[in-house]
PDB file of C-alpha atoms in Angstrom:
ATOM      1  CA  MET A   6      39.045 -53.684 216.497  1.00 83.00           C
ATOM      2  CA  ILE A   7      39.901 -49.707 215.770  1.00 87.00           C
ATOM      3  CA  PHE A   8      43.191 -50.712 216.755  1.00 87.00           C
ATOM      4  CA  TYR A   9      43.523 -53.425 214.091  1.00 91.00           C
ATOM      5  CA  LEU A  10      42.043 -51.322 211.485  1.00 93.00           C
ATOM      6  CA  THR A  11      44.382 -48.401 211.982  1.00 92.00           C
ATOM      7  CA  ALA A  12      47.466 -50.689 212.390  1.00 92.00           C
ATOM      8  CA  LEU A  13      46.431 -52.030 208.685  1.00 93.00           C
ATOM      9  CA  PHE A  14      45.667 -48.777 207.408  1.00 93.00           C
ATOM     10  CA  ALA A  15      48.954 -47.645 208.207  1.00 91.00           C
ATOM     11  CA  GLY A  16      50.708 -51.001 207.207  1.00 91.00           C
ATOM     12  CA  LEU A  17      49.161 -50.993 203.844  1.00 91.00           C
ATOM     13  CA  LEU A  18      50.113 -47.308 203.178  1.00 90.00           C
ATOM     14  CA  VAL A  19      53.575 -47.919 203.595  1.00 88.00           C
ATOM     15  CA  VAL A  20      53.620 -51.279 201.547  1.00 88.00           C
ATOM     16  CA  SER A  21      51.774 -49.283 198.730  1.00 87.00           C
ATOM     17  CA  ASN A  22      54.717 -47.047 198.481  1.00 82.00           C
ATOM     18  CA  ILE A  23      57.020 -50.031 197.973  1.00 82.00           C
ATOM     19  CA  LEU A  24      54.860 -51.578 195.592  1.00 83.00           C
ATOM     20  CA  ALA A  25      54.282 -48.603 193.498  1.00 79.00           C
ATOM     21  CA  VAL A  26      57.586 -49.180 191.653  1.00 76.00           C
ATOM     22  CA  LYS A  27      56.258 -51.948 189.359  1.00 80.00           C
ATOM     23  CA  VAL A  28      53.644 -51.043 186.691  1.00 79.00           C
ATOM     24  CA  PHE A  29      51.418 -54.004 185.169  1.00 81.00           C
ATOM     25  CA  THR A  30      49.264 -54.110 182.309  1.00 82.00           C
ATOM     26  CA  VAL A  31      45.598 -55.604 182.321  1.00 79.00           C
ATOM     27  CA  LEU A  32      43.014 -55.184 179.872  1.00 78.00           C
ATOM     28  CA  GLY A  33      44.911 -52.387 178.312  1.00 76.00           C
ATOM     29  CA  PHE A  34      45.128 -50.554 181.535  1.00 74.00           C
ATOM     30  CA  ASP A  35      48.692 -49.697 182.786  1.00 76.00           C
ATOM     31  CA  LEU A  36      48.318 -49.634 186.593  1.00 80.00           C
ATOM     32  CA  PRO A  37      50.855 -49.453 189.383  1.00 82.00           C
ATOM     33  CA  ALA A  38      50.958 -52.730 191.407  1.00 83.00           C
ATOM     34  CA  ALA A  39      50.509 -50.639 194.565  1.00 84.00           C
ATOM     35  CA  VAL A  40      46.578 -49.901 193.288  1.00 86.00           C
ATOM     36  CA  LEU A  41      44.973 -52.760 194.989  1.00 82.00           C
ATOM     37  CA  VAL A  42      46.726 -52.088 198.370  1.00 88.00           C
ATOM     38  CA  TYR A  43      46.346 -48.358 198.322  1.00 89.00           C
ATOM     39  CA  MET A  44      42.723 -48.596 197.404  1.00 89.00           C
ATOM     40  CA  ALA A  45      41.879 -50.736 200.356  1.00 91.00           C
ATOM     41  CA  THR A  46      42.988 -47.817 202.479  1.00 93.00           C
ATOM     42  CA  PHE A  47      40.056 -45.851 201.673  1.00 92.00           C
ATOM     43  CA  LEU A  48      38.053 -48.778 202.372  1.00 92.00           C
ATOM     44  CA  ILE A  49      39.407 -49.060 205.786  1.00 94.00           C
ATOM     45  CA  THR A  50      38.970 -45.358 206.517  1.00 94.00           C
ATOM     46  CA  ASP A  51      35.168 -45.423 205.374  1.00 93.00           C
ATOM     47  CA  VAL A  52      34.657 -48.489 207.989  1.00 94.00           C
ATOM     48  CA  ILE A  53      36.397 -46.428 210.573  1.00 95.00           C
ATOM     49  CA  GLY A  54      34.431 -43.446 210.044  1.00 93.00           C
ATOM     50  CA  GLU A  55      31.156 -45.292 209.658  1.00 93.00           C
ATOM     51  CA  VAL A  56      31.542 -47.179 213.002  1.00 93.00           C
ATOM     52  CA  TYR A  57      33.691 -44.830 215.171  1.00 93.00           C
ATOM     53  CA  GLY A  58      33.237 -41.708 213.774  1.00 91.00           C
ATOM     54  CA  LYS A  59      34.520 -38.915 211.700  1.00 92.00           C
ATOM     55  CA  LYS A  60      37.450 -37.654 214.158  1.00 93.00           C
ATOM     56  CA  MET A  61      38.480 -41.202 214.569  1.00 94.00           C
ATOM     57  CA  ALA A  62      38.847 -41.568 210.691  1.00 94.00           C
ATOM     58  CA  ALA A  63      40.696 -38.423 210.758  1.00 94.00           C
ATOM     59  CA  ARG A  64      43.339 -39.467 213.280  1.00 93.00           C
ATOM     60  CA  ALA A  65      43.803 -42.627 211.200  1.00 94.00           C
ATOM     61  CA  ILE A  66      44.885 -40.446 208.381  1.00 94.00           C
ATOM     62  CA  ARG A  67      47.109 -38.472 210.397  1.00 94.00           C
ATOM     63  CA  ALA A  68      48.667 -41.441 211.987  1.00 93.00           C
ATOM     64  CA  GLY A  69      49.016 -42.891 208.365  1.00 92.00           C
ATOM     65  CA  PHE A  70      50.812 -39.905 207.207  1.00 93.00           C
ATOM     66  CA  LEU A  71      53.079 -39.839 209.787  1.00 93.00           C
ATOM     67  CA  ALA A  72      54.024 -43.597 209.487  1.00 91.00           C
ATOM     68  CA  GLN A  73      54.788 -42.779 205.814  1.00 90.00           C
ATOM     69  CA  VAL A  74      56.946 -40.049 206.586  1.00 91.00           C
ATOM     70  CA  ILE A  75      59.067 -41.980 209.423  1.00 92.00           C
ATOM     71  CA  VAL A  76      59.388 -44.948 206.882  1.00 89.00           C
ATOM     72  CA  LEU A  77      60.333 -42.651 204.060  1.00 88.00           C
ATOM     73  CA  PHE A  78      62.986 -41.146 206.449  1.00 90.00           C
ATOM     74  CA  PHE A  79      64.522 -44.686 207.264  1.00 91.00           C
ATOM     75  CA  ILE A  80      64.368 -45.924 203.692  1.00 88.00           C
ATOM     76  CA  TYR A  81      66.444 -43.118 202.816  1.00 89.00           C
ATOM     77  CA  ILE A  82      68.722 -43.648 205.604  1.00 92.00           C
ATOM     78  CA  ALA A  83      69.088 -47.282 204.613  1.00 91.00           C
ATOM     79  CA  VAL A  84      69.943 -46.335 200.921  1.00 89.00           C
ATOM     80  CA  GLU A  85      72.349 -43.968 201.668  1.00 91.00           C
ATOM     81  CA  VAL A  86      74.436 -45.653 204.322  1.00 93.00           C
ATOM     82  CA  PRO A  87      77.659 -47.408 202.493  1.00 92.00           C
ATOM     83  CA  PRO A  88      76.952 -50.703 201.415  1.00 92.00           C
ATOM     84  CA  ALA A  89      79.258 -53.607 202.137  1.00 93.00           C
ATOM     85  CA  PRO A  90      82.123 -54.416 199.953  1.00 91.00           C
ATOM     86  CA  PHE A  91      80.057 -57.828 199.147  1.00 93.00           C
ATOM     87  CA  PHE A  92      76.940 -56.529 198.537  1.00 92.00           C
ATOM     88  CA  GLU A  93      76.575 -56.040 194.706  1.00 90.00           C
ATOM     89  CA  MET A  94      72.864 -55.063 194.425  1.00 91.00           C
ATOM     90  CA  GLN A  95      73.009 -51.432 195.728  1.00 90.00           C
ATOM     91  CA  THR A  96      71.915 -50.184 192.243  1.00 89.00           C
ATOM     92  CA  GLU A  97      68.844 -52.148 192.365  1.00 86.00           C
ATOM     93  CA  TYR A  98      68.174 -51.592 196.125  1.00 87.00           C
ATOM     94  CA  GLU A  99      68.110 -47.915 195.254  1.00 85.00           C
ATOM     95  CA  MET A 100      65.957 -48.362 192.148  1.00 81.00           C
ATOM     96  CA  ILE A 101      63.240 -50.391 194.185  1.00 80.00           C
ATOM     97  CA  LEU A 102      63.331 -48.270 197.282  1.00 81.00           C
ATOM     98  CA  GLY A 103      64.787 -44.930 196.710  1.00 74.00           C
ATOM     99  CA  GLY A 104      62.111 -43.490 194.435  1.00 70.00           C
ATOM    100  CA  SER A 105      62.414 -39.775 193.327  1.00 66.00           C
ATOM    101  CA  PHE A 106      61.540 -36.878 195.340  1.00 72.00           C
ATOM    102  CA  GLN A 107      58.823 -35.836 192.819  1.00 79.00           C
ATOM    103  CA  VAL A 108      57.344 -39.009 193.113  1.00 81.00           C
ATOM    104  CA  ILE A 109      57.455 -39.064 197.160  1.00 84.00           C
ATOM    105  CA  ILE A 110      55.951 -35.419 197.150  1.00 88.00           C
ATOM    106  CA  ALA A 111      53.133 -36.525 194.609  1.00 87.00           C
ATOM    107  CA  SER A 112      51.989 -39.502 196.542  1.00 89.00           C
ATOM    108  CA  LEU A 113      51.913 -37.380 200.204  1.00 91.00           C
ATOM    109  CA  VAL A 114      50.139 -34.715 198.690  1.00 93.00           C
ATOM    110  CA  SER A 115      47.711 -36.663 196.701  1.00 93.00           C
ATOM    111  CA  TYR A 116      47.143 -38.913 200.210  1.00 94.00           C
ATOM    112  CA  LEU A 117      46.489 -36.076 202.370  1.00 94.00           C
ATOM    113  CA  VAL A 118      43.986 -34.275 199.975  1.00 95.00           C
ATOM    114  CA  SER A 119      41.983 -37.579 198.827  1.00 95.00           C
ATOM    115  CA  GLN A 120      41.906 -39.321 202.061  1.00 94.00           C
ATOM    116  CA  ASN A 121      40.825 -36.045 203.849  1.00 95.00           C
ATOM    117  CA  LEU A 122      38.144 -35.295 201.168  1.00 95.00           C
ATOM    118  CA  ASP A 123      36.843 -38.704 201.307  1.00 95.00           C
ATOM    119  CA  VAL A 124      36.185 -38.591 204.974  1.00 94.00           C
ATOM    120  CA  PHE A 125      34.505 -35.015 204.477  1.00 95.00           C
ATOM    121  CA  ILE A 126      32.131 -36.335 201.611  1.00 94.00           C
ATOM    122  CA  PHE A 127      31.497 -39.490 203.124  1.00 93.00           C
ATOM    123  CA  HIS A 128      30.355 -37.808 206.412  1.00 92.00           C
ATOM    124  CA  LYS A 129      28.365 -35.081 204.473  1.00 92.00           C
ATOM    125  CA  LEU A 130      26.187 -37.963 203.144  1.00 91.00           C
ATOM    126  CA  LYS A 131      25.973 -39.896 206.459  1.00 89.00           C
ATOM    127  CA  ASP A 132      24.774 -36.545 207.974  1.00 88.00           C
ATOM    128  CA  ARG A 133      21.881 -36.257 205.621  1.00 85.00           C
ATOM    129  CA  HIS A 134      21.081 -39.897 205.444  1.00 77.00           C
ATOM    130  CA  GLY A 135      21.863 -41.396 208.755  1.00 74.00           C
ATOM    131  CA  LYS A 136      23.055 -44.874 208.891  1.00 74.00           C
ATOM    132  CA  GLN A 137      21.089 -45.958 205.711  1.00 78.00           C
ATOM    133  CA  LYS A 138      22.595 -45.990 202.359  1.00 84.00           C
ATOM    134  CA  LEU A 139      26.214 -47.211 203.325  1.00 90.00           C
ATOM    135  CA  TRP A 140      26.896 -48.189 199.540  1.00 89.00           C
ATOM    136  CA  LEU A 141      26.152 -44.865 198.694  1.00 90.00           C
ATOM    137  CA  ARG A 142      28.395 -43.077 200.817  1.00 90.00           C
ATOM    138  CA  ASN A 143      31.130 -45.581 200.111  1.00 90.00           C
ATOM    139  CA  ASN A 144      30.818 -45.176 196.114  1.00 92.00           C
ATOM    140  CA  PHE A 145      29.875 -41.713 195.572  1.00 92.00           C
ATOM    141  CA  SER A 146      32.884 -40.588 197.957  1.00 93.00           C
ATOM    142  CA  ALA A 147      35.085 -42.721 195.673  1.00 91.00           C
ATOM    143  CA  LEU A 148      33.932 -41.163 192.549  1.00 92.00           C
ATOM    144  CA  ILE A 149      35.038 -37.815 193.827  1.00 94.00           C
ATOM    145  CA  THR A 150      38.245 -38.684 195.787  1.00 95.00           C
ATOM    146  CA  GLN A 151      39.823 -41.146 193.407  1.00 94.00           C
ATOM    147  CA  LEU A 152      39.547 -38.445 190.503  1.00 94.00           C
ATOM    148  CA  ALA A 153      41.284 -36.003 193.076  1.00 95.00           C
ATOM    149  CA  ASP A 154      43.919 -38.598 194.213  1.00 94.00           C
ATOM    150  CA  THR A 155      44.801 -39.893 190.779  1.00 93.00           C
ATOM    151  CA  SER A 156      44.983 -36.397 189.097  1.00 93.00           C
ATOM    152  CA  ILE A 157      46.956 -34.702 191.844  1.00 93.00           C
ATOM    153  CA  PHE A 158      49.449 -37.664 192.010  1.00 90.00           C
ATOM    154  CA  ILE A 159      50.102 -38.073 188.196  1.00 88.00           C
ATOM    155  CA  VAL A 160      50.242 -34.467 187.512  1.00 90.00           C
ATOM    156  CA  ILE A 161      52.806 -33.817 190.466  1.00 88.00           C
ATOM    157  CA  ALA A 162      54.654 -36.824 189.680  1.00 84.00           C
ATOM    158  CA  PHE A 163      55.104 -36.684 186.049  1.00 83.00           C
ATOM    159  CA  PHE A 164      54.555 -33.244 184.961  1.00 81.00           C
ATOM    160  CA  GLY A 165      57.426 -32.086 182.690  1.00 79.00           C
ATOM    161  CA  THR A 166      58.414 -35.692 182.002  1.00 79.00           C
ATOM    162  CA  VAL A 167      55.480 -36.665 179.728  1.00 80.00           C
ATOM    163  CA  PRO A 168      53.153 -35.083 177.315  1.00 85.00           C
ATOM    164  CA  LEU A 169      49.849 -33.523 178.441  1.00 85.00           C
ATOM    165  CA  LYS A 170      48.081 -36.193 176.332  1.00 85.00           C
ATOM    166  CA  VAL A 171      50.092 -38.930 178.038  1.00 82.00           C
ATOM    167  CA  LEU A 172      48.998 -37.195 181.421  1.00 86.00           C
ATOM    168  CA  ILE A 173      45.368 -37.023 180.767  1.00 88.00           C
ATOM    169  CA  SER A 174      45.528 -40.772 179.351  1.00 87.00           C
ATOM    170  CA  MET A 175      47.158 -42.043 182.348  1.00 85.00           C
ATOM    171  CA  ILE A 176      44.641 -40.103 184.634  1.00 89.00           C
ATOM    172  CA  PHE A 177      41.623 -41.630 182.766  1.00 89.00           C
ATOM    173  CA  MET A 178      42.750 -45.103 182.794  1.00 88.00           C
ATOM    174  CA  GLN A 179      43.714 -45.482 186.507  1.00 88.00           C
ATOM    175  CA  TYR A 180      40.475 -43.404 187.575  1.00 92.00           C
ATOM    176  CA  ILE A 181      38.312 -45.892 185.652  1.00 90.00           C
ATOM    177  CA  ALA A 182      40.329 -48.700 187.062  1.00 88.00           C
ATOM    178  CA  LYS A 183      40.011 -47.517 190.635  1.00 89.00           C
ATOM    179  CA  ILE A 184      36.351 -47.016 190.247  1.00 91.00           C
ATOM    180  CA  VAL A 185      35.964 -50.514 189.030  1.00 89.00           C
ATOM    181  CA  ILE A 186      37.727 -51.551 192.398  1.00 88.00           C
ATOM    182  CA  VAL A 187      35.544 -49.425 194.629  1.00 88.00           C
ATOM    183  CA  MET A 188      32.441 -50.834 193.019  1.00 87.00           C
ATOM    184  CA  LEU A 189      33.819 -54.454 193.854  1.00 89.00           C
ATOM    185  CA  ASP A 190      34.916 -53.896 197.394  1.00 89.00           C
ATOM    186  CA  THR A 191      31.597 -52.630 198.607  1.00 90.00           C
ATOM    187  CA  PRO A 192      30.439 -56.198 200.300  1.00 92.00           C
ATOM    188  CA  ILE A 193      33.884 -56.087 202.085  1.00 93.00           C
ATOM    189  CA  VAL A 194      32.880 -52.727 203.506  1.00 92.00           C
ATOM    190  CA  TYR A 195      29.667 -54.076 204.543  1.00 93.00           C
ATOM    191  CA  LEU A 196      31.234 -57.205 206.196  1.00 94.00           C
ATOM    192  CA  LEU A 197      34.080 -54.928 207.989  1.00 93.00           C
ATOM    193  CA  VAL A 198      31.612 -52.708 209.264  1.00 93.00           C
ATOM    194  CA  GLY A 199      29.324 -55.598 210.628  1.00 92.00           C
ATOM    195  CA  LEU A 200      32.152 -57.106 212.414  1.00 92.00           C
ATOM    196  CA  ALA A 201      33.292 -53.860 213.844  1.00 92.00           C
ATOM    197  CA  ARG A 202      29.803 -53.044 215.113  1.00 90.00           C
ATOM    198  CA  LYS A 203      29.620 -56.156 216.456  1.00 90.00           C
ATOM    199  CA  GLN A 204      32.868 -55.870 218.296  1.00 88.00           C
ATOM    200  CA  LEU A 205      32.152 -52.409 219.592  1.00 85.00           C
ATOM    201  CA  GLY A 206      28.626 -53.560 221.041  1.00 85.00           C
ATOM    202  CA  GLN A 207      30.690 -56.402 223.093  1.00 84.00           C
ATOM    203  CA  GLU A 208      33.011 -53.806 224.388  1.00 79.00           C
ATOM    204  CA  ARG A 209      30.196 -51.489 225.359  1.00 79.00           C
ATOM    205  CA  ALA A 210      28.252 -54.439 226.939  1.00 81.00           C
ATOM    206  CA  LEU A 211      31.534 -55.318 228.808  1.00 78.00           C
ATOM    207  CA  LEU A 212      32.151 -51.945 229.854  1.00 75.00           C
ATOM    208  CA  LYS A 213      28.664 -51.515 231.223  1.00 72.00           C
ATOM    209  CA  GLU A 214      28.933 -54.788 233.130  1.00 74.00           C
ATOM    210  CA  VAL A 215      32.112 -53.695 234.769  1.00 73.00           C
ATOM    211  CA  THR A 216      30.848 -50.432 235.817  1.00 76.00           C
ATOM    212  CA  GLU A 217      27.428 -51.766 237.163  1.00 69.00           C
ATOM    213  CA  GLN A 218      29.743 -54.007 239.580  1.00 71.00           C
ATOM    214  CA  LEU A 219      31.768 -51.118 240.956  1.00 66.00           C
TER     215      LEU A 219
END
């Protein structure tokens, strides 16, 4: 199952960068359309770390970063190649996929800092409490890392383009929305951890059976 989780993690990261172009409003909160997708990536690294260990979670983060860089490179190439004479949507294409250099850097920096911080805090709590209180590790690590993620991204992406008061408002609104999402996804974390542990147990039992037959 680790392969499926890592593939899903990388895929969601790539998709989140594309979806982030759109902003929607719900209950007075202005949020990027990528918020639900991106938040799911923290859920996945928590599951990977809980079942397969800290090193595997760190590897998933590195794989996700590499996937983002490679995809961004190919998107850049696709945007820059001359369009065919009959292709009349180059401007829209660039607007949706191009993004700005400042936003791209903000996304990559906030990703590296927040994902690694999440793994660090999650496993510090696991070392203290053992396998108990998964809900505490999942939620407490998110309280810290989502503040870091949101603050770093918004400051780097929009610094110098909007007033300081607006920056603070954007950070606050997105942070609150992300924490609500984290609280709601806790049952999904328990479900995925249960499925992953069951799959891991089956794989170990099969390996033991094969080893004994040799």
